[in-house]
Coordinates of C-alpha atoms and ligand atoms in Angstrom, one line a residue:
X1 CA 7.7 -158.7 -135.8
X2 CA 9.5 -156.4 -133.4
X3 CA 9.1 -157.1 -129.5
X4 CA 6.1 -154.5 -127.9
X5 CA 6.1 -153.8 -124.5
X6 CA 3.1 -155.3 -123.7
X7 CA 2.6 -152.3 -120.4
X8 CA 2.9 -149.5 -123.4
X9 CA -0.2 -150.9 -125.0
X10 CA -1.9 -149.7 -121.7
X11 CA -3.7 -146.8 -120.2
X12 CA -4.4 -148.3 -116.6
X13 CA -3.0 -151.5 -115.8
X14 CA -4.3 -154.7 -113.1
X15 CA -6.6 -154.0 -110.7
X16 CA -6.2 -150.1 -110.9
X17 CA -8.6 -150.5 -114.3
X18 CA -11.2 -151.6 -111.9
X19 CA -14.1 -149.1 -112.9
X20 CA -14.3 -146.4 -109.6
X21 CA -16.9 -148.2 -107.0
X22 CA -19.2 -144.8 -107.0
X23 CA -19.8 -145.5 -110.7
X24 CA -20.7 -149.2 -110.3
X25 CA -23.0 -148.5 -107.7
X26 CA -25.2 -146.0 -110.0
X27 CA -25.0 -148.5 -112.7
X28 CA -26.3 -151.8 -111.1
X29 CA -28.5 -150.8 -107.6
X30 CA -31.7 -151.5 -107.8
X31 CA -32.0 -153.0 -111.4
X32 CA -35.1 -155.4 -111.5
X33 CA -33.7 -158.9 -111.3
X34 CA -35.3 -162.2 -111.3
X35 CA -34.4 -164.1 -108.0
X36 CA -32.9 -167.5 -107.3
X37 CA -33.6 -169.6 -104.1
X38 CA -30.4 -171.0 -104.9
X39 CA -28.9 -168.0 -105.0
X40 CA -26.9 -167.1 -101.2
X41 CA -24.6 -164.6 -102.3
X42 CA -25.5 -162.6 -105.5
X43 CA -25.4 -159.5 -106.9
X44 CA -26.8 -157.4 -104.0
X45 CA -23.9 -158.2 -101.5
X46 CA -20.7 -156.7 -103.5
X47 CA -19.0 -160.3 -102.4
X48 CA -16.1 -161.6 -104.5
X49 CA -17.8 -164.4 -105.9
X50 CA -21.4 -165.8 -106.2
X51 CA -22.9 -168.9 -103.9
X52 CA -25.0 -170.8 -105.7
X53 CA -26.7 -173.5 -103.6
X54 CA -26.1 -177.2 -105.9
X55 CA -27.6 -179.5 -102.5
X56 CA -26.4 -182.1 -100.8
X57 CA -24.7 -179.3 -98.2
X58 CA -22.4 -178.1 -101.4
X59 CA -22.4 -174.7 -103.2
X60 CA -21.0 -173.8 -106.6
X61 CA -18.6 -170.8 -105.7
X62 CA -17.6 -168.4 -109.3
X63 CA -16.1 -165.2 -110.4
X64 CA -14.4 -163.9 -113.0
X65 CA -11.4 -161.4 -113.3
X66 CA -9.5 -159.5 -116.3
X67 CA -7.9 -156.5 -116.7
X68 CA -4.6 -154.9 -119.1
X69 CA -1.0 -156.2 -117.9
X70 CA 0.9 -154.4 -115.5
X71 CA 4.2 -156.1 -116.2
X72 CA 5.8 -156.7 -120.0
X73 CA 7.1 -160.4 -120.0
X74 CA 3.3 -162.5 -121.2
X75 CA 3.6 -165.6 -119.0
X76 CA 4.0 -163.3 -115.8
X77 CA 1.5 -161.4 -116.8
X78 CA -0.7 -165.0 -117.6
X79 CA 0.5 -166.0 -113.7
X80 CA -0.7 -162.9 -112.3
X81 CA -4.2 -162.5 -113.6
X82 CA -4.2 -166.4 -113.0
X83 CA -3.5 -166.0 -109.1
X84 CA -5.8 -163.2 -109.3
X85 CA -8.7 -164.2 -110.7
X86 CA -8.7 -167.7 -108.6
X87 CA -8.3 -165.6 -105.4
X88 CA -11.8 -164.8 -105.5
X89 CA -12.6 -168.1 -104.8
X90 CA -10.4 -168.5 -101.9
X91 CA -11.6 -165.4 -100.0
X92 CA -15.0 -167.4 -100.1
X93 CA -13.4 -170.3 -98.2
X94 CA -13.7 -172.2 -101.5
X95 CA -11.9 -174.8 -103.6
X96 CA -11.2 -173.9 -107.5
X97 CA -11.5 -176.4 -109.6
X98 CA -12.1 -175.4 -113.4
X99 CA -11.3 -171.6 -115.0
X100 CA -12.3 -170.0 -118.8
X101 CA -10.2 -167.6 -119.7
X102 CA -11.0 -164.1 -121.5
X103 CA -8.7 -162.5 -124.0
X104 CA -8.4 -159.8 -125.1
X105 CA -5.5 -159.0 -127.8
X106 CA -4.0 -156.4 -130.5
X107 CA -3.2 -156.9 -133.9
X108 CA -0.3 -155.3 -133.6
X109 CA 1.2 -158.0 -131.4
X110 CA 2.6 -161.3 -132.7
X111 CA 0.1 -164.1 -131.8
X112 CA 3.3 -166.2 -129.8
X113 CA 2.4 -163.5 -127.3
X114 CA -0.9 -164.6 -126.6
X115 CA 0.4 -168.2 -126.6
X116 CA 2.9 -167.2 -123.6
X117 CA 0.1 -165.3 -122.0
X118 CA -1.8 -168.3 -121.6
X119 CA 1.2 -170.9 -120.9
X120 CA 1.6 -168.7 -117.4
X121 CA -2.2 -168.8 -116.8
X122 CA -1.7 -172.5 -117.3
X123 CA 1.3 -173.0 -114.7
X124 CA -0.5 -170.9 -112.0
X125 CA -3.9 -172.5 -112.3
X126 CA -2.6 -175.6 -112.6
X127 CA -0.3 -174.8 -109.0
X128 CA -4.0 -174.3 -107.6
X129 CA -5.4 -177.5 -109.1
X130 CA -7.3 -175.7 -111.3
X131 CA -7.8 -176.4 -115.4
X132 CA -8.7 -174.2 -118.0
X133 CA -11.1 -175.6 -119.9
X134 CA -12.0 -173.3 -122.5
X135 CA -12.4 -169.5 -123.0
X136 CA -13.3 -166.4 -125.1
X137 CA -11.0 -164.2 -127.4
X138 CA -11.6 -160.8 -129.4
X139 CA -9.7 -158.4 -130.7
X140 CA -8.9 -155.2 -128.7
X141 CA -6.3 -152.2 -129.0
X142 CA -5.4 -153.3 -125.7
X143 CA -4.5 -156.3 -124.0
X144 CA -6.5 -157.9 -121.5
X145 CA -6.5 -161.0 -119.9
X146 CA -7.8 -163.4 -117.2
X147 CA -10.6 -166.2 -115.9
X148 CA -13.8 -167.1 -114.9
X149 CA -13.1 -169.8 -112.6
X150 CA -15.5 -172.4 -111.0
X151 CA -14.9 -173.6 -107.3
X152 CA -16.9 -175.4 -104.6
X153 CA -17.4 -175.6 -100.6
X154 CA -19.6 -177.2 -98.0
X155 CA -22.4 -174.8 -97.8
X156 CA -21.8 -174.2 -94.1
X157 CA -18.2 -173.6 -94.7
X158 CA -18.1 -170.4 -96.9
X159 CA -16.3 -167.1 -96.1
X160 CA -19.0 -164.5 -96.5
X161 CA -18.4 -160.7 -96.0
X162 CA -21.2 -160.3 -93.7
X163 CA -19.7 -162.4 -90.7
X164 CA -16.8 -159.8 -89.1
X165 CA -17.9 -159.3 -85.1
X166 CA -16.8 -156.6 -82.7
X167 CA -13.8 -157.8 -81.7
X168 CA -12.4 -159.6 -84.3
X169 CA -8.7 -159.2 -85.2
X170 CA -8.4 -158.9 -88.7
X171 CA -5.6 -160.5 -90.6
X172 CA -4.2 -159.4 -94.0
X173 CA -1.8 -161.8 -95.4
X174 CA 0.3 -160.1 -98.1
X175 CA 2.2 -156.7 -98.0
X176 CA 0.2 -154.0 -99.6
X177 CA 2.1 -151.4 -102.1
X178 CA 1.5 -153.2 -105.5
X179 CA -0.5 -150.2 -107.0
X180 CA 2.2 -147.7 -105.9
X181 CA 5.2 -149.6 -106.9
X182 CA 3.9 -151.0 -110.3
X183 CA 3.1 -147.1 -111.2
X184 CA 6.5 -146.8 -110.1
X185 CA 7.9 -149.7 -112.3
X186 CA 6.2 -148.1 -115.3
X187 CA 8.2 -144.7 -114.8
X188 CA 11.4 -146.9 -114.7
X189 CA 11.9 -146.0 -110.9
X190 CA 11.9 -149.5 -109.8
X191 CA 12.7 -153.2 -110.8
X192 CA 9.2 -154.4 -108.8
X193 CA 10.8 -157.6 -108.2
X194 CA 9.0 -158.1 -105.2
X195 CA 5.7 -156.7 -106.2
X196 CA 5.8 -159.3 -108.9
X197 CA 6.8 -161.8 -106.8
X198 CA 3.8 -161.2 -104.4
X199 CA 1.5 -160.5 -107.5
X200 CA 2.2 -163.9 -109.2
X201 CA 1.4 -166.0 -105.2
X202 CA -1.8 -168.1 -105.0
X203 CA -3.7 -167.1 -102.2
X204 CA -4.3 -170.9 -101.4
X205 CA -1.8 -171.5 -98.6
X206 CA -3.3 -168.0 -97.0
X207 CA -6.4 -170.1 -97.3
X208 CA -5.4 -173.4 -96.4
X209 CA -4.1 -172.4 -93.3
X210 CA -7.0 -170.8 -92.0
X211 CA -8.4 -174.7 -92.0
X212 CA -9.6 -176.0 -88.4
X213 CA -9.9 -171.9 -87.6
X214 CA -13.1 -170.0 -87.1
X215 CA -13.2 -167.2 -89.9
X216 CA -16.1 -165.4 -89.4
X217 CA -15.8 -162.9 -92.7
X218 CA -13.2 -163.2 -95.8
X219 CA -12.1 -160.9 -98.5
X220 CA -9.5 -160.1 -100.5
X221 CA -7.0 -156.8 -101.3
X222 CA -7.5 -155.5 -105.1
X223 CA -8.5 -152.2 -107.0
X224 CA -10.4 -150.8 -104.0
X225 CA -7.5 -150.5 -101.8
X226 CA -7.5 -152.3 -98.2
X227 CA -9.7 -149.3 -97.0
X228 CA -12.7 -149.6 -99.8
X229 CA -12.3 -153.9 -99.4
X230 CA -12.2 -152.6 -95.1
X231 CA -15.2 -150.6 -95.7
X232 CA -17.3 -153.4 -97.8
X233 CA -17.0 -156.0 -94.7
X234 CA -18.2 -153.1 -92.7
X235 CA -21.0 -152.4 -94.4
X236 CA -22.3 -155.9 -95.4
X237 CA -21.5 -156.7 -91.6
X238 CA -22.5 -154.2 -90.0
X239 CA -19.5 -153.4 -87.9
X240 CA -16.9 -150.6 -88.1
X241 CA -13.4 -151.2 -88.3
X242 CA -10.4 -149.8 -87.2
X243 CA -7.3 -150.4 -89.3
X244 CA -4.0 -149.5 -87.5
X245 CA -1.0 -148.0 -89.7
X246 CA 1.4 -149.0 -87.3
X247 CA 1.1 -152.5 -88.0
X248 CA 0.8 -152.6 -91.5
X249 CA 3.5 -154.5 -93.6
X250 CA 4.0 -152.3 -96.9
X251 CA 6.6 -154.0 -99.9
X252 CA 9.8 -152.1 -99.4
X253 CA 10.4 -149.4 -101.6
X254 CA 6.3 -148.6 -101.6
X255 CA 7.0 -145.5 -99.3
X256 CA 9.7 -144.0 -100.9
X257 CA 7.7 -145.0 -104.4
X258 CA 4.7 -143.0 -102.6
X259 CA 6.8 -140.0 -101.4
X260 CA 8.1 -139.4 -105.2
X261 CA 4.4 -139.6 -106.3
X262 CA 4.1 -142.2 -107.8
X263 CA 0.7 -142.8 -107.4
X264 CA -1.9 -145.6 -109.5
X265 CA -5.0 -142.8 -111.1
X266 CA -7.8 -145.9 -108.9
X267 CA -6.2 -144.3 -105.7
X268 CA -8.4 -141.1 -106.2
X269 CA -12.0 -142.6 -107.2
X270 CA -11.3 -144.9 -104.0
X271 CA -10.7 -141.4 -102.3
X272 CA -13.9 -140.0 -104.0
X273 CA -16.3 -143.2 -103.0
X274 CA -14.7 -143.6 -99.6
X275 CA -14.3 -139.8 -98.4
X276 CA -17.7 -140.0 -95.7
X277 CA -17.1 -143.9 -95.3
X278 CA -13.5 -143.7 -93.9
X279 CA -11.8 -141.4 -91.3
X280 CA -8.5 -140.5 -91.1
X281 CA -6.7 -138.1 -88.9
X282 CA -5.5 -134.9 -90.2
X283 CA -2.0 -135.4 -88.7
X284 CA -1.3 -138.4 -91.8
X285 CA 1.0 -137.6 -94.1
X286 CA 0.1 -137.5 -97.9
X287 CA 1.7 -140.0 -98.7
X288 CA 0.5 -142.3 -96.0
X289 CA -3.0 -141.4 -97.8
X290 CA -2.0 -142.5 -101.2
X291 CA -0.6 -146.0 -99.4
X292 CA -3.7 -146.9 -97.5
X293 CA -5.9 -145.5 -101.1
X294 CA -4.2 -147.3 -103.8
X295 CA -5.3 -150.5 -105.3
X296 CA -3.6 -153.2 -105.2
X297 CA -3.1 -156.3 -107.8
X298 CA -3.4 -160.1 -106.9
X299 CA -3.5 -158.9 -103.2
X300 CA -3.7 -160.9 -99.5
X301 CA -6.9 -162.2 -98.3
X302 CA -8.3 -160.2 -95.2
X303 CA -9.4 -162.8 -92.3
X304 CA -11.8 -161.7 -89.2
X305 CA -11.5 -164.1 -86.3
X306 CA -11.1 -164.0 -83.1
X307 CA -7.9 -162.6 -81.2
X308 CA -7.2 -166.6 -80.4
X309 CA -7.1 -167.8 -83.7
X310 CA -5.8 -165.2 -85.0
X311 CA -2.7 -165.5 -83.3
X312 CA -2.7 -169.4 -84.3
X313 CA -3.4 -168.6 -88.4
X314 CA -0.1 -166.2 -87.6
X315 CA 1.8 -168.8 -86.6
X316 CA 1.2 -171.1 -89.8
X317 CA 1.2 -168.3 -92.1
X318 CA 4.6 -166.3 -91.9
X319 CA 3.6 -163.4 -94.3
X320 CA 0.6 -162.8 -92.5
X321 CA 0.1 -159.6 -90.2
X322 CA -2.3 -158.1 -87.9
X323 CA -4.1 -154.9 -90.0
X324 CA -6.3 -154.2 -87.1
X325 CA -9.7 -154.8 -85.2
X326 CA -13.4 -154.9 -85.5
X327 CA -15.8 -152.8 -83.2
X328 CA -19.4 -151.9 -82.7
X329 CA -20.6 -149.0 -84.9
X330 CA -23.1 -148.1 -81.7
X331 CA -25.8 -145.9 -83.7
X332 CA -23.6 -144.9 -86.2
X333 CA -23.6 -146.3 -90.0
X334 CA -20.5 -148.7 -90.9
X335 CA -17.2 -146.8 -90.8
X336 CA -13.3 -147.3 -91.1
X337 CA -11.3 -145.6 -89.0
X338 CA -7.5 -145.3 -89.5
X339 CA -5.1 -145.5 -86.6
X340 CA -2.0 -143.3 -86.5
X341 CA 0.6 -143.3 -86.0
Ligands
CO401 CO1 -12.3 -160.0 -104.3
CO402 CO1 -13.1 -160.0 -108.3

């Protein structure tokens, strides 16, 4: 069987395939559920993961992740959704520990692919400590892959989205510019080393170092772009936030990738469910827009601490930058302002 590049099997690709936010909110607010007292963090608080209280001061943390490959060789494409999926866990402040994985796979493709898919899941989880114990498979005209993974914390020691205070410096701790120069990649303009690279790192040393530091609200960059993930620690906090181009740490190549136009479809819906949540000032360029809009893949965690700790979580973690600051919202409703230039 002749070699198919696994990304020409796919309309949208990582995180980008993320249905728009707008939509998800019309489909799931206010269905009648059945409630849990175990239940801290649920469906209601558009966290990464659930918090399910086991006793004994412990919680259960869990998510799960898939989407179509952005890159064509299968174990890199197996690491990426691997980091990805476990992220979830770590912008909770928790420790993976076990994963299922959910296939997805064509016919059309020789079934050694699936078998490398799932020997790069195995390296990255395994990296995080994490085993796959099991998993799910159907047949699909495209591709998809990635986990549900299981992880734990001290109940009093979880990373929730509601904590960010005025004042807080928030930390982003990989560059952003996956969306734009994957879309990129896909045209043939770039190789996306770099992306790749930064796609295929476990957020656990981001989270590790954080240990011994006050984080006062977690999250992590993915499909809706660090504005929409911004704007959800906003709302569930109750804060505004203003994010400050100037200090942002973009992939090189991502604004050159931008000016050309090469720009991931999610970018727009993100525009669409953002547009009276988020203000930017006129004098931006477009393309600065489509930086700060696109989703990203497998992206940093976002920290919220103070200005003190913040400066010591910089010092541990070298890729790390400063993305800007919380404030009060006064009377208004939760908002994210952009600072330029
Ligand atoms: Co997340
Ligand atoms: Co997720």
């Amino acid at each position: 069987m002749e070699e198919v590049r696994l990304t020409s099997l796919v309309r949208s690709s990582g995180c980008n395939a993320k249905l728009p936010p707008g939509d998800l909110h019309k489909a799931l607010d206010n269905l009648p559920q059945k409630r849990s007292e175990a239940l801290i963090e649920g469906f209601e608080s558009a966290d990464d993961a659930l918090v399910y209280d086991i006793g004994n001061g412990r919680v259960l943390i869990e998510t799960v992740d898939f989407f179509p490959p952005m890159v064509d060789e299968p174990e890199i494409f197996g690491e990426i959704a691997a980091a990805n999926a476990i992220s979830d866990i770590y912008a909770m402040g928790g420790e993976p520990a076990v994963a299922m994985s959910l296939m997805c796979f064509p016919s059309c493709l020789d079934i050694s692919v699936m078998r490398r898919i799932i020997e790069g899941a195995i390296r990255k989880t395994g990296e995080a400590g994490v085993v796959i114990a099991g998993g799910h498979t159907i047949s699909d005209r495209e591709p998809k892959f990635g986990l549900a993974v299981t992880g734990f914390a001290e109940k009093d020691k979880v990373w929730s989205n509601k904590g960010a205070r005025a004042g807080d410096v928030i930390v982003l701790t990989k560059k952003l510019g996956t969306g734009i120069l994957m879309t990129a990649h896909k045209a043939g303009e770039t190789d996306g080393r770099e992306a790749v690279e930064q796609m295929r790192t476990l957020n656990r040393r981001a989270k590790e170092s954080a240990d011994g530091l006050d984080v006062h609200a977690a999250t992590d960059v993915t499909g809706f772009s660090l504005l929409g993930h911004s704007y959800e620690v906003a709302a569930a906090s109750e804060v505004s936030i203003v994010i400050d181009y100037s200090s942002l740490q973009f992939i090189p190549g991502t604004e050159n990738a931008a000016r050309f136009g090469f720009v991931p479809e999610g970018r727009y819906t993100n525009e669409d469910y953002l547009e009276d949540k988020v203000s930017i000032p006129s004098s931006m360029p477009l393309y600065c827009r489509d930086m700060l809009f696109s989703p990203e893949t497998s992206g940093g965690l976002l920290l919220f601490m103070s200005e003190e700790d913040a400066f010591s979580y910089l010092d541990r973690m070298e890729s790390a930058f400063i993305a800007g600051r919380v404030v009060e919202k006064g009377s208004e409703r939760p908002r994210v302002q952009v600072s330029f230039p």
